[in-house]
């Protein structure tokens, strides 16, 4: 972690760029552009917690650096409708509901559906590729890019300080299902004009070669369906309209109906179909209830849960907690990536499905998934067509940012113009040069139940200790003048390996230690608690070699 | 999970086979063979916990079904020296120290070193390939197999009921470093004799093709070392003698010294070198201290920690908690697999190393690892050369067992003779036919600090709740006749999102609820505790939408 250094006040005619999330991690993407006292935000997503962050529901970008400046925000550009780019919008709008949101039709439809659940009705402005919008000092121009959700946009930002291109998430599928390719002509035009800073999706920068076309997946899914004599269940991400399109087409080819299962799948595909992003072959989609009443060999269920999420449809099917049952003759296709960290959960689902007798097809066994991100080969094309003066990789862990930076250097970007930053790094652009102007402090903002930002690292550390060791609580009421125990010690332990009878040993020790402390002049409740903590801690450490959390409560009798 | 059905008493002349671990999981391998009242055990390993088993150190096979029959055990055959095959031996010998252990020289040396830490001196008997040993009704014959540790053995077991071949872990590297190949001539001979049951390592059965030769790794490591101008750190498993051999040779080629770092690495390589399994080129190995004083470009550190384990050498280097420091010009090679579930930890280490400026080489970027297990293509060879009458895949999750079974069927084993079982499945072999005779109940036996088998699923559930939600403890002393609170409520919470002041709200509610309960005739401590639990639970659920563990303590004032 770089030392925190407050940047100098921003000079007129300089563009400042600082990410509040998305660097050093895959998720909670949010970048702030500042010039002449105004702020433009690109994306506002969430990050999903890892196993060392137990109980956390979501992690937000740290709004801290702009919290007092929300009146200066001229708009939030949302590049596409994935959670890691739009998921934190409700939390931002809770602070100020009238910040304008800009995005493509599908992106805004997905954001609005999400905001509706938070009972927020936003100010929105729909844009499409080729549009330009002046937002304070920022002239924005939107460029079509291809990703694993339709209608994704890159945004070019022109100010008096120079020209920036910010890709959002993208890849360069040259044969996409909807024929909407990443607009390299526009990239070329911007390159001719002179791109001063290129903020580029680095997620797949360490993957050699090229991401395969989405189109190669459809025939594989169709073949799998054709070979299945029972039910087919396809699990994927609930926003992956093109993947679902291929499932619909493959089902139609095989004379099957498709039912969407799972709240987010039903909602998102409803939106996509209504807006024309999903082409539903005549009569192919039926409600889940209808499909449940049909012969199994005529049905495909399109569901969520491809990451083994315990509450999603697929896990519930495995656990026998869902109306849909799978067994012999049925096939389950996991048409999705395996996000690192989810392996155990996904393999649990696969084992469970196989134990039920179902056949399981996943990206390890057939081509049923391609990534949504540009691989190293594609990034080289981008760098060469743009010839950016400065490169700032975003959207990635350090190893991704580093790989994307190295690829830029390979194409001739000077090493000192290819940056690897972190959340809170402040870059200033002036005279075609990007320099590091400072480093803001950026924390993790945890959403936990209805609380936002109230639990912190200390709470999570407590939780990890509780998880690994459990706790012992000791209640004692005593005479403060003597340390004489009047009530207790009452001892309770949870998540702990031993029977309660083991504490018979320690009660007299506590009583003795408190009396001794009283003799030595201890009068204070807090000190008495320390005596209890030490006595119990030492005993449990040597006797059972454990270090549970010890919670002493001493009150005056 | 199959229903528990007690098998019928074992008829004379029938061989019974039941696994106490290792089926449905990768780890804690242990299989029991029973005939004429005698038991032969093959392997006795540990399983490492997953993230839903917090605080657990190790998981043991369930000795329950043989606990009262340890006098009948004629011996434990240990196929090789990996933890998942020998790690539970100390816990078995704690129950009866004089059970004889049979294994190859290296295997027994590793077991003895481990037992020494447990202060157990075992009864051992060294065997090698080609040896036969009569153990009660079991004639055992040992067969050389090739794996990611030297001196691995398969064991053929002849009884009056028939012939079994149990592979242990193996692959069929045709060009192994030590020229000790899996002995297919012996497999052929046993096949001619007639293998009635084949218990086979299924770990890589769902991997198509063939596992690449270990020998291909050496030149890659040598090239990486040659290109490095600073320090080289290689991390791998501490038992992988052949991998370490290649590192020694590569270091020697490049004029570097190697120092072993980490307790298990130092211990195991000491044993391997003493016994002649590791050939140390003249003067190449130096103590860590010596290496630390040498120019960085002359040193290779060979360490543990390739799985991102937080306490192992590599993680401590990343966190600046180790004497060895890495930075610019240095290279770290992760010469190991990435065990599913460890991805986040490993990527944290990789990101950290890269942030320190080091180059990181891993199996995703170069051929620095091959598996130790036979892939699908190799298993086909085995099935075809053996032509076993019955196949029982072991050593794998359900998906692996299923794949190994399907491969057997593909080679002509009748479907009903290719079994997919689970821990506790009881198979009986008689007249060349294996039948399922019952299903024993097999639990997880958790080692947790110094306790073995004392924590259970309920404790782990408590721990998961504590991890995700924290706890609230409430102490109250009251008059049982009236429910009148005399002392308290004292409320403490940990791992919980809120400030203590939030409890100001709930204290009067508790006092009121207890008084009402007293009026309604409650007199019992347990019932008063329920009142507290309900009152607090309802409040926290509706007010903060959380479900922490609630620990009420009510005592009589």
PDB file of C-alpha atoms in Angstrom, chain A residues 115-254:
ATOM      1  CA  UNK A 115     -33.424   1.293  -7.856  1.00  0.00           C
ATOM      2  CA  UNK A 116     -37.107   0.466  -7.736  1.00  0.00           C
ATOM      3  CA  UNK A 117     -36.342  -2.177  -5.123  1.00  0.00           C
ATOM      4  CA  UNK A 118     -34.629   0.575  -3.122  1.00  0.00           C
ATOM      5  CA  UNK A 119     -37.644   2.861  -3.767  1.00  0.00           C
ATOM      6  CA  UNK A 120     -35.525   5.414  -5.628  1.00  0.00           C
ATOM      7  CA  UNK A 121     -36.688   6.990  -8.862  1.00  0.00           C
ATOM      8  CA  UNK A 122     -33.578   8.349 -10.564  1.00  0.00           C
ATOM      9  CA  UNK A 123     -32.880  11.127 -13.041  1.00  0.00           C
ATOM     10  CA  UNK A 124     -31.755   9.315 -16.155  1.00  0.00           C
ATOM     11  CA  UNK A 125     -30.572  10.217 -19.594  1.00  0.00           C
ATOM     12  CA  UNK A 126     -30.326   7.554 -22.275  1.00  0.00           C
ATOM     13  CA  UNK A 127     -27.398   7.677 -24.650  1.00  0.00           C
ATOM     14  CA  UNK A 128     -26.228   5.456 -27.457  1.00  0.00           C
ATOM     15  CA  UNK A 129     -23.073   4.944 -29.459  1.00  0.00           C
ATOM     16  CA  UNK A 130     -22.112   8.040 -31.422  1.00  0.00           C
ATOM     17  CA  UNK A 131     -23.893  10.420 -29.028  1.00  0.00           C
ATOM     18  CA  UNK A 132     -22.039  13.251 -27.371  1.00  0.00           C
ATOM     19  CA  UNK A 133     -23.138  15.000 -24.193  1.00  0.00           C
ATOM     20  CA  UNK A 134     -21.646  18.096 -22.603  1.00  0.00           C
ATOM     21  CA  UNK A 135     -21.596  17.704 -18.827  1.00  0.00           C
ATOM     22  CA  UNK A 136     -20.003  20.765 -17.251  1.00  0.00           C
ATOM     23  CA  UNK A 137     -16.420  20.891 -18.496  1.00  0.00           C
ATOM     24  CA  UNK A 138     -16.648  17.295 -19.769  1.00  0.00           C
ATOM     25  CA  UNK A 139     -17.632  16.528 -23.319  1.00  0.00           C
ATOM     26  CA  UNK A 140     -18.541  12.860 -23.356  1.00  0.00           C
ATOM     27  CA  UNK A 141     -18.739  10.747 -26.478  1.00  0.00           C
ATOM     28  CA  UNK A 142     -20.087   7.225 -26.376  1.00  0.00           C
ATOM     29  CA  UNK A 143     -18.521   4.350 -28.301  1.00  0.00           C
ATOM     30  CA  UNK A 144     -20.018   0.890 -28.860  1.00  0.00           C
ATOM     31  CA  UNK A 145     -18.125  -1.947 -27.211  1.00  0.00           C
ATOM     32  CA  UNK A 146     -18.843  -5.640 -27.116  1.00  0.00           C
ATOM     33  CA  UNK A 147     -19.121  -7.441 -23.767  1.00  0.00           C
ATOM     34  CA  UNK A 148     -21.035 -10.287 -22.134  1.00  0.00           C
ATOM     35  CA  UNK A 149     -24.098  -8.066 -21.818  1.00  0.00           C
ATOM     36  CA  UNK A 150     -25.608  -6.120 -24.715  1.00  0.00           C
ATOM     37  CA  UNK A 151     -25.480  -2.368 -25.164  1.00  0.00           C
ATOM     38  CA  UNK A 152     -22.141  -1.774 -23.434  1.00  0.00           C
ATOM     39  CA  UNK A 153     -20.439   1.551 -24.056  1.00  0.00           C
ATOM     40  CA  UNK A 154     -16.991   3.000 -23.759  1.00  0.00           C
ATOM     41  CA  UNK A 155     -16.837   6.688 -23.028  1.00  0.00           C
ATOM     42  CA  UNK A 156     -14.444   9.251 -24.475  1.00  0.00           C
ATOM     43  CA  UNK A 157     -14.050  12.324 -22.271  1.00  0.00           C
ATOM     44  CA  UNK A 158     -12.791  15.556 -23.800  1.00  0.00           C
ATOM     45  CA  UNK A 159     -11.805  18.495 -21.659  1.00  0.00           C
ATOM     46  CA  UNK A 160      -9.485  21.430 -22.148  1.00  0.00           C
ATOM     47  CA  UNK A 161      -6.801  19.205 -20.570  1.00  0.00           C
ATOM     48  CA  UNK A 162      -6.991  16.486 -23.188  1.00  0.00           C
ATOM     49  CA  UNK A 163      -8.819  13.393 -24.378  1.00  0.00           C
ATOM     50  CA  UNK A 164      -9.442  10.293 -22.286  1.00  0.00           C
ATOM     51  CA  UNK A 165     -10.887   6.965 -23.422  1.00  0.00           C
ATOM     52  CA  UNK A 166     -12.411   4.795 -20.710  1.00  0.00           C
ATOM     53  CA  UNK A 167     -13.419   1.369 -22.049  1.00  0.00           C
ATOM     54  CA  UNK A 168     -15.682  -0.028 -19.380  1.00  0.00           C
ATOM     55  CA  UNK A 169     -15.641  -3.826 -19.676  1.00  0.00           C
ATOM     56  CA  UNK A 170     -15.160  -5.000 -23.226  1.00  0.00           C
ATOM     57  CA  UNK A 171     -13.846  -7.599 -25.617  1.00  0.00           C
ATOM     58  CA  UNK A 172     -13.505  -7.668 -29.377  1.00  0.00           C
ATOM     59  CA  UNK A 173     -15.681 -10.536 -30.541  1.00  0.00           C
ATOM     60  CA  UNK A 174     -15.561 -10.095 -34.323  1.00  0.00           C
ATOM     61  CA  UNK A 175     -18.677 -12.208 -34.845  1.00  0.00           C
ATOM     62  CA  UNK A 176     -20.980 -11.193 -31.994  1.00  0.00           C
ATOM     63  CA  UNK A 177     -24.545 -12.473 -31.889  1.00  0.00           C
ATOM     64  CA  UNK A 178     -26.032  -8.991 -32.282  1.00  0.00           C
ATOM     65  CA  UNK A 179     -23.424  -7.851 -34.866  1.00  0.00           C
ATOM     66  CA  UNK A 180     -22.559  -4.964 -32.564  1.00  0.00           C
ATOM     67  CA  UNK A 181     -18.771  -5.023 -32.507  1.00  0.00           C
ATOM     68  CA  UNK A 182     -16.377  -2.927 -30.469  1.00  0.00           C
ATOM     69  CA  UNK A 183     -16.091   0.148 -32.701  1.00  0.00           C
ATOM     70  CA  UNK A 184     -12.470   0.104 -33.790  1.00  0.00           C
ATOM     71  CA  UNK A 185     -13.201   2.784 -36.390  1.00  0.00           C
ATOM     72  CA  UNK A 186     -14.092   5.107 -33.546  1.00  0.00           C
ATOM     73  CA  UNK A 187     -10.974   3.960 -31.662  1.00  0.00           C
ATOM     74  CA  UNK A 188      -8.944   4.776 -34.778  1.00  0.00           C
ATOM     75  CA  UNK A 189     -10.540   8.220 -35.091  1.00  0.00           C
ATOM     76  CA  UNK A 190      -9.889   8.977 -31.423  1.00  0.00           C
ATOM     77  CA  UNK A 191      -6.349   7.714 -31.886  1.00  0.00           C
ATOM     78  CA  UNK A 192      -5.862  10.128 -34.782  1.00  0.00           C
ATOM     79  CA  UNK A 193      -7.168  12.929 -32.601  1.00  0.00           C
ATOM     80  CA  UNK A 194      -4.740  11.840 -29.883  1.00  0.00           C
ATOM     81  CA  UNK A 195      -5.759   9.840 -26.791  1.00  0.00           C
ATOM     82  CA  UNK A 196      -3.974  11.332 -23.798  1.00  0.00           C
ATOM     83  CA  UNK A 197      -5.084   8.719 -21.296  1.00  0.00           C
ATOM     84  CA  UNK A 198      -6.490   5.264 -21.931  1.00  0.00           C
ATOM     85  CA  UNK A 199      -8.290   3.640 -19.009  1.00  0.00           C
ATOM     86  CA  UNK A 200      -8.618   0.043 -20.080  1.00  0.00           C
ATOM     87  CA  UNK A 201     -10.272  -3.150 -18.814  1.00  0.00           C
ATOM     88  CA  UNK A 202      -7.397  -5.363 -17.653  1.00  0.00           C
ATOM     89  CA  UNK A 203      -9.367  -8.369 -16.339  1.00  0.00           C
ATOM     90  CA  UNK A 204      -8.063 -10.807 -18.974  1.00  0.00           C
ATOM     91  CA  UNK A 205      -4.740  -9.084 -19.688  1.00  0.00           C
ATOM     92  CA  UNK A 206      -2.837 -12.112 -18.391  1.00  0.00           C
ATOM     93  CA  UNK A 207      -4.736 -14.496 -20.660  1.00  0.00           C
ATOM     94  CA  UNK A 208      -2.721 -15.087 -23.841  1.00  0.00           C
ATOM     95  CA  UNK A 209      -4.331 -14.917 -27.268  1.00  0.00           C
ATOM     96  CA  UNK A 210      -7.902 -14.021 -28.115  1.00  0.00           C
ATOM     97  CA  UNK A 211     -11.252 -14.615 -26.454  1.00  0.00           C
ATOM     98  CA  UNK A 212     -13.264 -17.049 -28.589  1.00  0.00           C
ATOM     99  CA  UNK A 213     -16.496 -15.835 -30.226  1.00  0.00           C
ATOM    100  CA  UNK A 214     -19.724 -16.188 -28.253  1.00  0.00           C
ATOM    101  CA  UNK A 215     -21.217 -17.710 -31.401  1.00  0.00           C
ATOM    102  CA  UNK A 216     -19.259 -20.941 -30.947  1.00  0.00           C
ATOM    103  CA  UNK A 217     -21.272 -21.800 -27.863  1.00  0.00           C
ATOM    104  CA  UNK A 218     -24.729 -22.083 -29.425  1.00  0.00           C
ATOM    105  CA  UNK A 219     -24.064 -25.263 -31.451  1.00  0.00           C
ATOM    106  CA  UNK A 220     -22.509 -26.966 -28.418  1.00  0.00           C
ATOM    107  CA  UNK A 221     -25.551 -26.209 -26.279  1.00  0.00           C
ATOM    108  CA  UNK A 222     -27.815 -27.400 -29.086  1.00  0.00           C
ATOM    109  CA  UNK A 223     -25.927 -30.707 -29.360  1.00  0.00           C
ATOM    110  CA  UNK A 224     -26.100 -31.269 -25.620  1.00  0.00           C
ATOM    111  CA  UNK A 225     -29.849 -30.630 -25.657  1.00  0.00           C
ATOM    112  CA  UNK A 226     -30.291 -32.936 -28.660  1.00  0.00           C
ATOM    113  CA  UNK A 227     -28.541 -35.784 -26.842  1.00  0.00           C
ATOM    114  CA  UNK A 228     -30.580 -35.395 -23.649  1.00  0.00           C
ATOM    115  CA  UNK A 229     -33.635 -37.595 -23.227  1.00  0.00           C
ATOM    116  CA  UNK A 230     -34.863 -35.894 -20.049  1.00  0.00           C
ATOM    117  CA  UNK A 231     -34.891 -32.395 -18.659  1.00  0.00           C
ATOM    118  CA  UNK A 232     -32.229 -29.800 -19.476  1.00  0.00           C
ATOM    119  CA  UNK A 233     -31.257 -27.114 -16.985  1.00  0.00           C
ATOM    120  CA  UNK A 234     -28.901 -24.354 -18.126  1.00  0.00           C
ATOM    121  CA  UNK A 235     -27.363 -22.146 -15.435  1.00  0.00           C
ATOM    122  CA  UNK A 236     -25.671 -18.865 -16.275  1.00  0.00           C
ATOM    123  CA  UNK A 237     -25.467 -15.251 -15.151  1.00  0.00           C
ATOM    124  CA  UNK A 238     -28.848 -13.547 -15.041  1.00  0.00           C
ATOM    125  CA  UNK A 239     -27.664 -10.670 -17.214  1.00  0.00           C
ATOM    126  CA  UNK A 240     -26.088 -12.703 -19.978  1.00  0.00           C
ATOM    127  CA  UNK A 241     -28.645 -11.933 -22.658  1.00  0.00           C
ATOM    128  CA  UNK A 242     -26.620 -13.417 -25.505  1.00  0.00           C
ATOM    129  CA  UNK A 243     -26.012 -16.673 -23.685  1.00  0.00           C
ATOM    130  CA  UNK A 244     -29.734 -16.908 -22.976  1.00  0.00           C
ATOM    131  CA  UNK A 245     -30.453 -16.059 -26.623  1.00  0.00           C
ATOM    132  CA  UNK A 246     -28.396 -19.064 -27.668  1.00  0.00           C
ATOM    133  CA  UNK A 247     -30.216 -21.272 -25.196  1.00  0.00           C
ATOM    134  CA  UNK A 248     -33.575 -20.095 -26.582  1.00  0.00           C
ATOM    135  CA  UNK A 249     -32.433 -20.765 -30.141  1.00  0.00           C
ATOM    136  CA  UNK A 250     -30.994 -24.165 -29.240  1.00  0.00           C
ATOM    137  CA  UNK A 251     -34.200 -25.101 -27.427  1.00  0.00           C
ATOM    138  CA  UNK A 252     -36.280 -24.028 -30.417  1.00  0.00           C
ATOM    139  CA  UNK A 253     -34.095 -26.113 -32.747  1.00  0.00           C
ATOM    140  CA  UNK A 254     -34.777 -29.106 -30.535  1.00  0.00           C
TER     141      UNK A 254
END
